[in-house]
PDB file of N, CA and C in Angstrom:
ATOM      1  N   MET A   1     131.424  27.804  75.146  1.00  0.00           N
ATOM      2  CA  MET A   1     129.976  27.875  75.354  1.00  0.00           C
ATOM      3  C   MET A   1     129.591  29.135  75.047  1.00  0.00           C
ATOM      4  N   ASP A   2     128.326  29.490  74.223  1.00  0.00           N
ATOM      5  CA  ASP A   2     128.133  30.713  74.022  1.00  0.00           C
ATOM      6  C   ASP A   2     127.540  31.515  75.203  1.00  0.00           C
ATOM      7  N   ASP A   3     127.451  32.861  75.073  1.00  0.00           N
ATOM      8  CA  ASP A   3     126.912  33.897  76.327  1.00  0.00           C
ATOM      9  C   ASP A   3     125.615  33.345  76.836  1.00  0.00           C
ATOM     10  N   ARG A   4     124.741  33.046  75.676  1.00  0.00           N
ATOM     11  CA  ARG A   4     123.339  33.018  75.860  1.00  0.00           C
ATOM     12  C   ARG A   4     123.188  31.589  76.655  1.00  0.00           C
ATOM     13  N   LEU A   5     123.887  30.552  76.334  1.00  0.00           N
ATOM     14  CA  LEU A   5     123.728  29.331  77.045  1.00  0.00           C
ATOM     15  C   LEU A   5     124.393  29.447  78.615  1.00  0.00           C
ATOM     16  N   LYS A   6     125.555  30.168  78.482  1.00  0.00           N
ATOM     17  CA  LYS A   6     126.190  30.352  79.851  1.00  0.00           C
ATOM     18  C   LYS A   6     125.232  30.869  80.818  1.00  0.00           C
ATOM     19  N   LYS A   7     124.617  32.001  80.382  1.00  0.00           N
ATOM     20  CA  LYS A   7     123.690  33.070  81.297  1.00  0.00           C
ATOM     21  C   LYS A   7     122.329  32.032  81.542  1.00  0.00           C
ATOM     22  N   SER A   8     122.038  31.308  80.733  1.00  0.00           N
ATOM     23  CA  SER A   8     120.916  30.334  80.992  1.00  0.00           C
ATOM     24  C   SER A   8     121.176  29.191  82.172  1.00  0.00           C
ATOM     25  N   GLN A   9     122.483  28.616  81.813  1.00  0.00           N
ATOM     26  CA  GLN A   9     122.815  27.615  82.897  1.00  0.00           C
ATOM     27  C   GLN A   9     123.288  28.134  84.015  1.00  0.00           C
ATOM     28  N   LEU A  10     123.898  29.289  84.130  1.00  0.00           N
ATOM     29  CA  LEU A  10     124.202  30.028  85.519  1.00  0.00           C
ATOM     30  C   LEU A  10     122.859  30.395  86.313  1.00  0.00           C
ATOM     31  N   GLY A  11     122.003  30.588  85.595  1.00  0.00           N
ATOM     32  CA  GLY A  11     120.487  30.894  86.088  1.00  0.00           C
ATOM     33  C   GLY A  11     119.916  29.537  86.763  1.00  0.00           C
ATOM     34  N   ARG A  12     119.940  28.488  86.043  1.00  0.00           N
ATOM     35  CA  ARG A  12     119.486  27.227  86.346  1.00  0.00           C
ATOM     36  C   ARG A  12     120.448  26.760  87.727  1.00  0.00           C
ATOM     37  N   LEU A  13     121.718  26.976  87.657  1.00  0.00           N
ATOM     38  CA  LEU A  13     122.649  26.499  88.740  1.00  0.00           C
ATOM     39  C   LEU A  13     122.450  27.194  90.024  1.00  0.00           C
ATOM     40  N   SER A  14     121.983  28.498  89.914  1.00  0.00           N
ATOM     41  CA  SER A  14     121.553  29.225  90.989  1.00  0.00           C
ATOM     42  C   SER A  14     120.235  28.783  91.731  1.00  0.00           C
ATOM     43  N   ARG A  15     119.545  28.396  90.949  1.00  0.00           N
ATOM     44  CA  ARG A  15     118.126  27.878  91.404  1.00  0.00           C
ATOM     45  C   ARG A  15     118.261  26.542  92.179  1.00  0.00           C
ATOM     46  N   ILE A  16     119.280  25.692  91.405  1.00  0.00           N
ATOM     47  CA  ILE A  16     119.716  24.635  92.105  1.00  0.00           C
ATOM     48  C   ILE A  16     119.918  24.851  93.394  1.00  0.00           C
ATOM     49  N   GLU A  17     121.134  25.743  93.407  1.00  0.00           N
ATOM     50  CA  GLU A  17     121.878  25.940  94.806  1.00  0.00           C
ATOM     51  C   GLU A  17     120.850  26.408  95.780  1.00  0.00           C
ATOM     52  N   GLY A  18     119.782  27.192  95.385  1.00  0.00           N
ATOM     53  CA  GLY A  18     118.586  27.512  96.535  1.00  0.00           C
ATOM     54  C   GLY A  18     117.923  26.374  96.756  1.00  0.00           C
ATOM     55  N   GLN A  19     117.847  25.249  95.864  1.00  0.00           N
ATOM     56  CA  GLN A  19     117.198  24.078  96.310  1.00  0.00           C
ATOM     57  C   GLN A  19     117.891  23.235  97.205  1.00  0.00           C
ATOM     58  N   VAL A  20     119.218  23.347  97.078  1.00  0.00           N
ATOM     59  CA  VAL A  20     120.128  22.332  97.751  1.00  0.00           C
ATOM     60  C   VAL A  20     120.146  23.018  99.366  1.00  0.00           C
ATOM     61  N   ARG A  21     119.925  24.364  99.269  1.00  0.00           N
ATOM     62  CA  ARG A  21     119.943  25.024 100.577  1.00  0.00           C
ATOM     63  C   ARG A  21     118.771  24.717 101.405  1.00  0.00           C
ATOM     64  N   GLY A  22     117.725  24.689 100.576  1.00  0.00           N
ATOM     65  CA  GLY A  22     116.408  24.286 101.129  1.00  0.00           C
ATOM     66  C   GLY A  22     116.406  22.953 101.695  1.00  0.00           C
ATOM     67  N   ILE A  23     117.106  21.915 100.853  1.00  0.00           N
ATOM     68  CA  ILE A  23     117.118  20.617 101.297  1.00  0.00           C
ATOM     69  C   ILE A  23     117.974  20.372 102.639  1.00  0.00           C
ATOM     70  N   ALA A  24     118.921  21.303 102.714  1.00  0.00           N
ATOM     71  CA  ALA A  24     119.651  21.274 103.926  1.00  0.00           C
ATOM     72  C   ALA A  24     118.859  21.665 105.254  1.00  0.00           C
ATOM     73  N   ARG A  25     118.159  22.581 104.904  1.00  0.00           N
ATOM     74  CA  ARG A  25     117.398  23.215 106.094  1.00  0.00           C
ATOM     75  C   ARG A  25     116.183  22.016 106.457  1.00  0.00           C
ATOM     76  N   MET A  26     115.612  21.327 105.526  1.00  0.00           N
ATOM     77  CA  MET A  26     114.792  20.355 105.686  1.00  0.00           C
ATOM     78  C   MET A  26     115.382  19.167 106.592  1.00  0.00           C
ATOM     79  N   VAL A  27     116.666  18.802 106.354  1.00  0.00           N
ATOM     80  CA  VAL A  27     117.326  17.896 107.024  1.00  0.00           C
ATOM     81  C   VAL A  27     117.469  18.392 108.402  1.00  0.00           C
ATOM     82  N   GLU A  28     117.820  19.734 108.616  1.00  0.00           N
ATOM     83  CA  GLU A  28     118.362  20.162 109.892  1.00  0.00           C
ATOM     84  C   GLU A  28     116.716  20.290 110.745  1.00  0.00           C
ATOM     85  N   GLU A  29     115.771  20.329 110.027  1.00  0.00           N
ATOM     86  CA  GLU A  29     114.502  20.502 110.800  1.00  0.00           C
ATOM     87  C   GLU A  29     113.920  19.057 110.984  1.00  0.00           C
ATOM     88  N   ASP A  30     114.655  17.992 110.541  1.00  0.00           N
ATOM     89  CA  ASP A  30     113.962  16.694 110.689  1.00  0.00           C
ATOM     90  C   ASP A  30     112.840  16.420 109.870  1.00  0.00           C
ATOM     91  N   ARG A  31     112.560  17.121 108.885  1.00  0.00           N
ATOM     92  CA  ARG A  31     111.477  16.922 107.933  1.00  0.00           C
ATOM     93  C   ARG A  31     111.352  15.448 107.470  1.00  0.00           C
ATOM     94  N   TYR A  32     110.092  15.020 107.031  1.00  0.00           N
ATOM     95  CA  TYR A  32     109.930  13.916 106.543  1.00  0.00           C
ATOM     96  C   TYR A  32     110.879  13.237 105.614  1.00  0.00           C
ATOM     97  N   CYS A  33     111.215  12.015 105.715  1.00  0.00           N
ATOM     98  CA  CYS A  33     112.442  11.605 104.849  1.00  0.00           C
ATOM     99  C   CYS A  33     111.920  11.476 103.237  1.00  0.00           C
ATOM    100  N   ILE A  34     110.725  11.266 102.965  1.00  0.00           N
ATOM    101  CA  ILE A  34     110.127  11.202 101.585  1.00  0.00           C
ATOM    102  C   ILE A  34     109.888  12.657 101.046  1.00  0.00           C
ATOM    103  N   ASP A  35     109.862  13.524 101.880  1.00  0.00           N
ATOM    104  CA  ASP A  35     109.743  14.852 101.370  1.00  0.00           C
ATOM    105  C   ASP A  35     111.110  15.171 101.064  1.00  0.00           C
ATOM    106  N   ILE A  36     112.177  14.925 101.884  1.00  0.00           N
ATOM    107  CA  ILE A  36     113.443  15.349 101.543  1.00  0.00           C
ATOM    108  C   ILE A  36     113.939  14.510 100.119  1.00  0.00           C
ATOM    109  N   LEU A  37     113.647  13.333 100.119  1.00  0.00           N
ATOM    110  CA  LEU A  37     113.947  12.511  98.944  1.00  0.00           C
ATOM    111  C   LEU A  37     113.398  13.061  97.719  1.00  0.00           C
ATOM    112  N   THR A  38     112.145  13.596  98.035  1.00  0.00           N
ATOM    113  CA  THR A  38     111.310  14.049  96.754  1.00  0.00           C
ATOM    114  C   THR A  38     112.271  15.468  96.004  1.00  0.00           C
ATOM    115  N   GLN A  39     112.623  16.132  97.070  1.00  0.00           N
ATOM    116  CA  GLN A  39     113.331  17.397  96.889  1.00  0.00           C
ATOM    117  C   GLN A  39     114.654  17.012  96.182  1.00  0.00           C
ATOM    118  N   LEU A  40     115.429  16.222  96.823  1.00  0.00           N
ATOM    119  CA  LEU A  40     116.545  15.722  96.255  1.00  0.00           C
ATOM    120  C   LEU A  40     116.460  15.226  94.668  1.00  0.00           C
ATOM    121  N   ARG A  41     115.461  14.359  94.494  1.00  0.00           N
ATOM    122  CA  ARG A  41     115.117  14.048  93.125  1.00  0.00           C
ATOM    123  C   ARG A  41     115.134  15.221  92.134  1.00  0.00           C
ATOM    124  N   ALA A  42     114.399  16.117  92.628  1.00  0.00           N
ATOM    125  CA  ALA A  42     114.005  17.249  91.817  1.00  0.00           C
ATOM    126  C   ALA A  42     115.437  17.990  91.673  1.00  0.00           C
ATOM    127  N   ALA A  43     116.231  18.259  92.505  1.00  0.00           N
ATOM    128  CA  ALA A  43     117.540  18.907  92.327  1.00  0.00           C
ATOM    129  C   ALA A  43     118.283  17.938  91.365  1.00  0.00           C
ATOM    130  N   GLN A  44     118.261  16.789  91.545  1.00  0.00           N
ATOM    131  CA  GLN A  44     119.048  15.828  90.669  1.00  0.00           C
ATOM    132  C   GLN A  44     118.811  15.896  89.217  1.00  0.00           C
ATOM    133  N   ALA A  45     117.397  16.099  88.852  1.00  0.00           N
ATOM    134  CA  ALA A  45     116.811  16.220  87.658  1.00  0.00           C
ATOM    135  C   ALA A  45     117.096  17.516  86.994  1.00  0.00           C
ATOM    136  N   ALA A  46     117.191  18.659  87.794  1.00  0.00           N
ATOM    137  CA  ALA A  46     117.577  19.905  87.258  1.00  0.00           C
ATOM    138  C   ALA A  46     119.083  19.847  86.884  1.00  0.00           C
ATOM    139  N   LEU A  47     120.058  19.388  87.715  1.00  0.00           N
ATOM    140  CA  LEU A  47     121.382  18.989  87.425  1.00  0.00           C
ATOM    141  C   LEU A  47     121.449  18.322  86.174  1.00  0.00           C
ATOM    142  N   ASP A  48     120.850  17.229  86.012  1.00  0.00           N
ATOM    143  CA  ASP A  48     120.733  16.519  84.700  1.00  0.00           C
ATOM    144  C   ASP A  48     120.576  17.145  83.556  1.00  0.00           C
ATOM    145  N   LYS A  49     119.439  18.300  83.832  1.00  0.00           N
ATOM    146  CA  LYS A  49     119.208  19.052  82.681  1.00  0.00           C
ATOM    147  C   LYS A  49     120.373  20.028  82.292  1.00  0.00           C
ATOM    148  N   VAL A  50     120.842  20.476  83.258  1.00  0.00           N
ATOM    149  CA  VAL A  50     121.991  21.353  83.186  1.00  0.00           C
ATOM    150  C   VAL A  50     123.099  20.544  82.381  1.00  0.00           C
ATOM    151  N   GLU A  51     123.308  19.537  82.736  1.00  0.00           N
ATOM    152  CA  GLU A  51     124.398  18.583  82.230  1.00  0.00           C
ATOM    153  C   GLU A  51     124.069  18.262  80.696  1.00  0.00           C
ATOM    154  N   GLN A  52     122.892  17.921  80.421  1.00  0.00           N
ATOM    155  CA  GLN A  52     122.295  17.651  79.062  1.00  0.00           C
ATOM    156  C   GLN A  52     122.693  18.863  78.222  1.00  0.00           C
ATOM    157  N   GLU A  53     122.087  20.102  78.584  1.00  0.00           N
ATOM    158  CA  GLU A  53     122.343  21.319  77.658  1.00  0.00           C
ATOM    159  C   GLU A  53     123.802  21.552  77.578  1.00  0.00           C
ATOM    160  N   ILE A  54     124.670  21.449  78.410  1.00  0.00           N
ATOM    161  CA  ILE A  54     125.990  21.640  78.442  1.00  0.00           C
ATOM    162  C   ILE A  54     126.697  20.516  77.474  1.00  0.00           C
ATOM    163  N   LEU A  55     126.429  19.256  77.649  1.00  0.00           N
ATOM    164  CA  LEU A  55     126.622  18.170  76.492  1.00  0.00           C
ATOM    165  C   LEU A  55     126.261  18.599  75.192  1.00  0.00           C
ATOM    166  N   ARG A  56     125.274  18.881  75.111  1.00  0.00           N
ATOM    167  CA  ARG A  56     124.607  19.190  73.779  1.00  0.00           C
ATOM    168  C   ARG A  56     125.356  20.343  73.107  1.00  0.00           C
ATOM    169  N   SER A  57     125.761  21.330  73.919  1.00  0.00           N
ATOM    170  CA  SER A  57     126.409  22.389  73.254  1.00  0.00           C
ATOM    171  C   SER A  57     127.910  21.937  72.823  1.00  0.00           C
ATOM    172  N   HIS A  58     128.478  21.261  73.818  1.00  0.00           N
ATOM    173  CA  HIS A  58     129.719  20.560  73.448  1.00  0.00           C
ATOM    174  C   HIS A  58     129.870  19.870  72.132  1.00  0.00           C
ATOM    175  N   LEU A  59     128.827  19.005  71.982  1.00  0.00           N
ATOM    176  CA  LEU A  59     128.727  18.093  70.715  1.00  0.00           C
ATOM    177  C   LEU A  59     128.575  18.972  69.479  1.00  0.00           C
ATOM    178  N   GLN A  60     127.716  20.021  69.693  1.00  0.00           N
ATOM    179  CA  GLN A  60     127.338  21.084  68.613  1.00  0.00           C
ATOM    180  C   GLN A  60     128.507  21.888  68.175  1.00  0.00           C
ATOM    181  N   HIS A  61     129.380  22.251  69.011  1.00  0.00           N
ATOM    182  CA  HIS A  61     130.464  23.115  68.698  1.00  0.00           C
ATOM    183  C   HIS A  61     131.842  22.400  68.701  1.00  0.00           C
ATOM    184  N   CYS A  62     132.351  22.026  69.787  1.00  0.00           N
ATOM    185  CA  CYS A  62     133.693  21.487  69.966  1.00  0.00           C
ATOM    186  C   CYS A  62     133.831  20.095  69.282  1.00  0.00           C
ATOM    187  N   VAL A  63     133.099  19.282  69.376  1.00  0.00           N
ATOM    188  CA  VAL A  63     133.195  17.934  68.564  1.00  0.00           C
ATOM    189  C   VAL A  63     132.833  18.409  67.197  1.00  0.00           C
ATOM    190  N   THR A  64     131.895  18.821  66.800  1.00  0.00           N
ATOM    191  CA  THR A  64     131.785  19.207  65.384  1.00  0.00           C
ATOM    192  C   THR A  64     133.005  19.952  64.670  1.00  0.00           C
ATOM    193  N   ASN A  65     133.477  20.880  65.536  1.00  0.00           N
ATOM    194  CA  ASN A  65     134.595  21.595  64.873  1.00  0.00           C
ATOM    195  C   ASN A  65     135.816  20.604  64.642  1.00  0.00           C
ATOM    196  N   ALA A  66     135.967  19.830  65.783  1.00  0.00           N
ATOM    197  CA  ALA A  66     137.217  18.859  65.478  1.00  0.00           C
ATOM    198  C   ALA A  66     137.137  17.825  64.416  1.00  0.00           C
ATOM    199  N   PHE A  67     135.783  17.394  64.242  1.00  0.00           N
ATOM    200  CA  PHE A  67     135.494  16.670  63.063  1.00  0.00           C
ATOM    201  C   PHE A  67     135.579  17.188  61.726  1.00  0.00           C
ATOM    202  N   HIS A  68     135.258  18.585  61.614  1.00  0.00           N
ATOM    203  CA  HIS A  68     135.095  19.231  60.195  1.00  0.00           C
ATOM    204  C   HIS A  68     136.513  19.834  59.960  1.00  0.00           C
ATOM    205  N   GLY A  69     137.389  20.199  60.912  1.00  0.00           N
ATOM    206  CA  GLY A  69     138.471  21.031  60.719  1.00  0.00           C
ATOM    207  C   GLY A  69     139.618  20.365  61.485  1.00  0.00           C
ATOM    208  N   GLY A  70     139.596  19.458  62.178  1.00  0.00           N
ATOM    209  CA  GLY A  70     140.585  18.912  63.062  1.00  0.00           C
ATOM    210  C   GLY A  70     141.505  17.800  62.481  1.00  0.00           C
ATOM    211  N   SER A  71     142.526  17.762  63.079  1.00  0.00           N
ATOM    212  CA  SER A  71     143.227  16.332  62.677  1.00  0.00           C
ATOM    213  C   SER A  71     142.605  15.028  63.046  1.00  0.00           C
ATOM    214  N   ASP A  72     143.323  14.167  62.726  1.00  0.00           N
ATOM    215  CA  ASP A  72     142.706  12.540  63.182  1.00  0.00           C
ATOM    216  C   ASP A  72     142.929  12.507  64.705  1.00  0.00           C
ATOM    217  N   LYS A  73     144.288  13.170  65.224  1.00  0.00           N
ATOM    218  CA  LYS A  73     144.352  13.083  66.605  1.00  0.00           C
ATOM    219  C   LYS A  73     143.225  13.871  67.518  1.00  0.00           C
ATOM    220  N   GLU A  74     142.724  15.127  66.870  1.00  0.00           N
ATOM    221  CA  GLU A  74     141.898  15.837  67.500  1.00  0.00           C
ATOM    222  C   GLU A  74     140.365  15.086  67.648  1.00  0.00           C
ATOM    223  N   ARG A  75     140.128  14.549  66.441  1.00  0.00           N
ATOM    224  CA  ARG A  75     138.663  13.801  66.413  1.00  0.00           C
ATOM    225  C   ARG A  75     138.989  12.613  67.466  1.00  0.00           C
ATOM    226  N   GLN A  76     140.036  12.027  67.479  1.00  0.00           N
ATOM    227  CA  GLN A  76     140.114  10.776  68.464  1.00  0.00           C
ATOM    228  C   GLN A  76     140.086  11.247  70.127  1.00  0.00           C
ATOM    229  N   ASP A  77     140.797  12.359  70.081  1.00  0.00           N
ATOM    230  CA  ASP A  77     140.545  12.957  71.449  1.00  0.00           C
ATOM    231  C   ASP A  77     139.238  13.361  71.888  1.00  0.00           C
ATOM    232  N   LYS A  78     138.401  13.787  70.986  1.00  0.00           N
ATOM    233  CA  LYS A  78     137.066  14.148  71.442  1.00  0.00           C
ATOM    234  C   LYS A  78     136.222  12.890  71.491  1.00  0.00           C
ATOM    235  N   ILE A  79     136.511  11.862  70.803  1.00  0.00           N
ATOM    236  CA  ILE A  79     136.038  10.518  71.031  1.00  0.00           C
ATOM    237  C   ILE A  79     136.308   9.998  72.340  1.00  0.00           C
ATOM    238  N   ASP A  80     137.578  10.059  72.529  1.00  0.00           N
ATOM    239  CA  ASP A  80     137.940   9.526  74.008  1.00  0.00           C
ATOM    240  C   ASP A  80     137.618  10.364  75.109  1.00  0.00           C
ATOM    241  N   GLU A  81     137.381  11.583  74.998  1.00  0.00           N
ATOM    242  CA  GLU A  81     136.705  12.490  76.022  1.00  0.00           C
ATOM    243  C   GLU A  81     135.317  12.088  76.280  1.00  0.00           C
ATOM    244  N   LEU A  82     134.388  11.732  75.320  1.00  0.00           N
ATOM    245  CA  LEU A  82     132.946  11.336  75.401  1.00  0.00           C
ATOM    246  C   LEU A  82     132.987   9.907  76.030  1.00  0.00           C
ATOM    247  N   ILE A  83     133.805   9.120  75.533  1.00  0.00           N
ATOM    248  CA  ILE A  83     133.795   7.785  76.012  1.00  0.00           C
ATOM    249  C   ILE A  83     134.002   7.729  77.504  1.00  0.00           C
ATOM    250  N   HIS A  84     135.011   8.506  77.873  1.00  0.00           N
ATOM    251  CA  HIS A  84     135.415   8.652  79.338  1.00  0.00           C
ATOM    252  C   HIS A  84     134.423   9.230  80.081  1.00  0.00           C
ATOM    253  N   LEU A  85     133.925  10.413  79.649  1.00  0.00           N
ATOM    254  CA  LEU A  85     132.665  10.889  80.393  1.00  0.00           C
ATOM    255  C   LEU A  85     131.536   9.766  80.611  1.00  0.00           C
ATOM    256  N   LEU A  86     131.101   9.085  79.539  1.00  0.00           N
ATOM    257  CA  LEU A  86     130.015   8.439  79.575  1.00  0.00           C
ATOM    258  C   LEU A  86     130.257   7.082  80.409  1.00  0.00           C
ATOM    259  N   ASP A  87     131.509   6.550  80.625  1.00  0.00           N
ATOM    260  CA  ASP A  87     132.079   5.458  81.545  1.00  0.00           C
ATOM    261  C   ASP A  87     132.026   5.993  82.682  1.00  0.00           C
ATOM    262  N   ARG A  88     132.292   7.303  83.172  1.00  0.00           N
ATOM    263  CA  ARG A  88     132.075   7.883  84.512  1.00  0.00           C
ATOM    264  C   ARG A  88     130.615   7.781  84.870  1.00  0.00           C
ATOM    265  N   ARG A  89     129.722   8.211  84.022  1.00  0.00           N
ATOM    266  CA  ARG A  89     128.381   8.433  84.351  1.00  0.00           C
ATOM    267  C   ARG A  89     127.685   7.183  84.666  1.00  0.00           C
ATOM    268  N   ALA A  90     128.179   6.025  84.078  1.00  0.00           N
ATOM    269  CA  ALA A  90     127.492   4.783  84.125  1.00  0.00           C
ATOM    270  C   ALA A  90     127.458   4.084  85.618  1.00  0.00           C
TER     271      ALA A  90
END
């Protein structure tokens, strides 16, 4: 992962960390469930965005490099990694 993407994603993760702490406070304070659920959805959407950007970077760099210069085994390993990741996500 390049430094620019790493810095960007670390910033997003720090904000998400703050969101999660805020959600925990909401639970402790017995806030309205729909308000808590709304905040949970927002945090999950933010995590999904981080995941999407890291996956995009992986495809653009690691997978592309394996397909352009790697062996058949390296290419198959990258395909298998992605299939395994997508299976776990479903």
